[in-house]
Coordinates of C-alpha atoms and ligand atoms in Angstrom, one line a residue:
M1 CA -8.5 -1.1 -2.6
K2 CA -9.5 -4.7 -1.8
I3 CA -6.9 -7.5 -1.8
K4 CA -8.4 -10.9 -1.2
D5 CA -10.6 -10.4 1.9
K6 CA -9.0 -7.2 3.2
E7 CA -9.4 -3.5 2.6
F8 CA -6.2 -1.4 2.1
S9 CA -5.7 2.3 1.7
I10 CA -2.9 4.2 0.1
Y11 CA 0.0 4.9 2.5
I12 CA 3.1 6.0 0.6
D13 CA 2.6 7.0 -3.0
K14 CA 4.8 6.1 -5.9
N15 CA 6.4 9.5 -6.4
T16 CA 7.4 9.7 -2.8
I17 CA 8.9 6.2 -3.1
E18 CA 10.7 7.1 -6.3
Q19 CA 12.3 10.2 -4.8
R20 CA 13.4 8.4 -1.7
V21 CA 14.9 5.4 -3.6
A22 CA 16.8 7.9 -5.9
E23 CA 18.2 9.6 -2.8
L24 CA 19.4 6.2 -1.4
G25 CA 20.9 5.3 -4.7
K26 CA 22.9 8.5 -4.9
K27 CA 24.0 8.1 -1.3
I28 CA 25.2 4.5 -1.8
S29 CA 27.0 5.6 -5.0
R30 CA 28.9 8.3 -3.1
E31 CA 29.7 6.1 -0.2
Y32 CA 30.8 3.1 -2.2
E33 CA 32.9 4.8 -4.9
G34 CA 35.9 2.6 -5.6
K35 CA 34.6 -0.2 -3.4
N36 CA 33.0 -2.5 -6.0
P37 CA 30.1 -3.5 -3.8
L38 CA 28.1 -6.7 -4.3
F39 CA 24.3 -6.2 -3.6
I40 CA 22.4 -9.3 -2.4
A41 CA 18.7 -8.8 -2.9
V42 CA 16.4 -11.0 -0.8
L43 CA 13.5 -12.3 -2.9
N44 CA 10.6 -12.2 -3.3
G45 CA 9.7 -8.9 -1.5
S46 CA 12.7 -6.8 -2.5
F47 CA 12.5 -7.3 -6.3
M48 CA 10.9 -3.9 -7.1
F49 CA 13.0 -1.9 -4.6
A50 CA 16.1 -3.7 -5.8
G51 CA 15.3 -2.9 -9.5
D52 CA 14.6 0.8 -8.8
L53 CA 17.6 1.2 -6.5
M54 CA 19.9 -0.3 -9.2
K55 CA 18.7 2.3 -11.7
N56 CA 20.0 5.0 -9.4
I57 CA 23.4 3.5 -8.8
S58 CA 26.1 5.3 -10.9
I59 CA 29.2 3.3 -9.9
P60 CA 30.3 -0.2 -10.9
V61 CA 28.4 -2.8 -8.8
E62 CA 27.3 -6.4 -9.0
I63 CA 23.9 -7.8 -7.9
S64 CA 22.8 -11.2 -7.0
F65 CA 19.6 -12.6 -5.7
I66 CA 18.8 -15.1 -2.8
K67 CA 15.7 -16.6 -1.4
L68 CA 14.8 -17.8 2.0
S69 CA 13.5 -21.4 1.9
S70 CA 9.8 -21.9 2.7
Y71 CA 10.7 -24.4 5.4
T72 CA 12.2 -23.4 8.7
K73 CA 15.0 -24.7 10.8
T74 CA 15.3 -24.2 14.5
H75 CA 17.9 -21.7 15.6
S76 CA 18.9 -20.1 18.9
S77 CA 16.8 -17.0 18.1
G78 CA 13.7 -19.1 17.2
K79 CA 12.5 -20.5 13.8
V80 CA 14.3 -19.0 10.9
K81 CA 14.2 -19.7 7.2
E82 CA 17.3 -21.0 5.5
L83 CA 19.2 -19.1 2.8
V84 CA 19.1 -20.6 -0.7
G85 CA 20.6 -19.7 -4.0
L86 CA 23.9 -18.0 -3.0
D87 CA 26.3 -18.7 -5.8
E88 CA 28.7 -15.8 -5.4
N89 CA 32.0 -15.9 -3.6
I90 CA 31.5 -13.2 -1.0
F91 CA 34.9 -13.5 0.8
G92 CA 36.5 -10.1 1.0
R93 CA 33.6 -8.3 -0.7
N94 CA 31.7 -5.2 0.4
L95 CA 28.2 -6.5 0.7
I96 CA 24.9 -4.6 0.7
I97 CA 21.9 -6.7 1.6
I98 CA 18.7 -5.4 0.0
E99 CA 15.5 -6.1 2.0
D100 CA 11.9 -5.0 1.5
I101 CA 11.0 -4.6 5.2
V102 CA 12.6 -5.2 8.6
D103 CA 9.9 -6.0 11.1
T104 CA 11.0 -8.0 14.1
G105 CA 14.5 -8.1 12.6
L106 CA 14.8 -11.8 13.1
T107 CA 15.2 -12.5 9.4
I108 CA 17.9 -9.9 8.7
H109 CA 19.7 -10.7 11.9
H110 CA 19.9 -14.4 10.9
L111 CA 21.0 -13.5 7.4
L112 CA 23.7 -11.2 8.7
E113 CA 25.0 -14.0 10.9
E114 CA 25.2 -16.4 7.9
F115 CA 26.9 -13.9 5.7
R116 CA 29.5 -12.9 8.4
E117 CA 30.7 -16.5 8.5
L118 CA 31.6 -16.3 4.8
G119 CA 34.2 -13.6 5.4
P120 CA 33.0 -10.5 3.6
K121 CA 35.1 -7.3 4.0
S122 CA 32.0 -5.3 5.1
I123 CA 28.2 -5.8 5.3
E124 CA 25.5 -3.1 5.4
V125 CA 21.7 -3.3 5.0
A126 CA 19.5 -1.3 2.6
T127 CA 15.8 -1.8 3.5
L128 CA 12.9 0.0 1.9
L129 CA 10.9 -0.1 5.2
H130 CA 11.7 -0.5 8.9
K131 CA 9.2 -0.9 11.7
P132 CA 11.4 0.2 14.7
E133 CA 8.7 -0.4 17.3
A134 CA 8.5 -4.1 16.2
T135 CA 12.2 -4.7 16.0
V136 CA 13.5 -7.0 18.8
K137 CA 17.0 -7.4 17.6
Q138 CA 19.9 -4.9 17.9
L139 CA 20.6 -4.0 14.3
Q140 CA 22.5 -1.4 12.4
L141 CA 20.5 -0.5 9.3
K142 CA 22.5 1.9 7.3
Y143 CA 20.1 2.7 4.4
V144 CA 16.4 2.9 5.4
G145 CA 13.8 4.2 2.9
F146 CA 11.0 4.9 5.4
E147 CA 10.5 4.2 9.1
I148 CA 6.9 3.2 9.6
P149 CA 4.7 2.3 12.6
E150 CA 3.5 -1.3 13.2
K151 CA 1.2 -1.4 10.3
F152 CA 0.8 -4.2 7.8
V153 CA 1.7 -2.9 4.3
V154 CA 1.5 -4.2 0.8
G155 CA 2.5 -3.1 -2.7
Y156 CA 5.8 -2.2 -4.3
G157 CA 7.0 -5.8 -4.0
L158 CA 5.4 -6.6 -0.6
D159 CA 2.5 -9.0 -0.5
Y160 CA -0.6 -10.0 1.4
D161 CA -0.9 -13.7 1.1
G162 CA 0.8 -13.6 -2.3
Y163 CA -1.1 -10.7 -3.8
G164 CA -0.4 -7.0 -4.2
R165 CA 3.3 -7.2 -5.1
N166 CA 2.6 -5.5 -8.5
L167 CA 1.1 -2.3 -7.0
N168 CA 3.2 0.9 -7.6
D169 CA 2.2 2.5 -4.4
L170 CA 2.4 1.2 -0.8
Y171 CA -0.9 0.5 0.9
S172 CA -1.7 -0.2 4.6
L173 CA -4.5 -2.1 6.1
A174 CA -7.5 0.2 6.5
N175 CA -8.8 0.3 10.1
Ligands
IMP1 P1 11.1 -10.0 10.3 O1 11.9 -11.2 10.3 O2 10.0 -10.0 11.4 O3 11.9 -8.7 10.3 O4 10.2 -10.1 9.0 C1 10.7 -9.8 7.7 C2 9.8 -10.3 6.7 O5 8.4 -10.4 7.1 C3 9.8 -9.4 5.4 O6 10.9 -9.7 4.6 C4 8.4 -9.6 4.9 O7 8.4 -10.8 4.0 C5 7.5 -10.0 6.0 N1 6.8 -8.8 6.5 C6 6.9 -8.1 7.7 N2 6.1 -7.1 7.8 C7 5.4 -7.1 6.6 C8 4.3 -6.2 6.1 O8 3.9 -5.2 6.7 N3 3.9 -6.5 4.9 C9 4.3 -7.6 4.1 N4 5.3 -8.4 4.6 C10 5.8 -8.1 5.8

């Protein structure tokens, strides 16, 4: 499968993804029973995961979407993008941040710091993918779909230079 100038091959097929997302949804539904969680999905990459995860949640929940700005600001941990679009009051809420992938962990680390300042009751992370070998930050990731090696992946919401988000399976760069 060619996306722009690069060749990709199938890495995790859609049935495997579907099954794993259903498991995560059931687990979250059990663990958040009576807690009225607020999901915050980080766009763009998490849109497909967030949609499928929601279909597997069987308890009352809310979901909201945020974006990271395309410009960066300098921060103690390096250059990070700023959070935009948060219009929910998250004080006292049980938050679950939905991410597509945690790579170095800088993005999610920074997001968690920003959210903690707003006084939620609890915060956990649900990420479809995690590259543990690439992660430089100490993070507690409660719900992880798949741990993967340091490969570049596209599909199921993730892009290569803007393309490939619509693919139903996950692909990795062919070597
Ligand atoms: P981190 O701050 O290094 O953890 O990077 C997180 C962000 O980098 C993700 O939300 C993605 O947008 C992007 N990213 C990291 N690895 C990949 C990949 O393999 N494919 C597509 N996007 C990726």
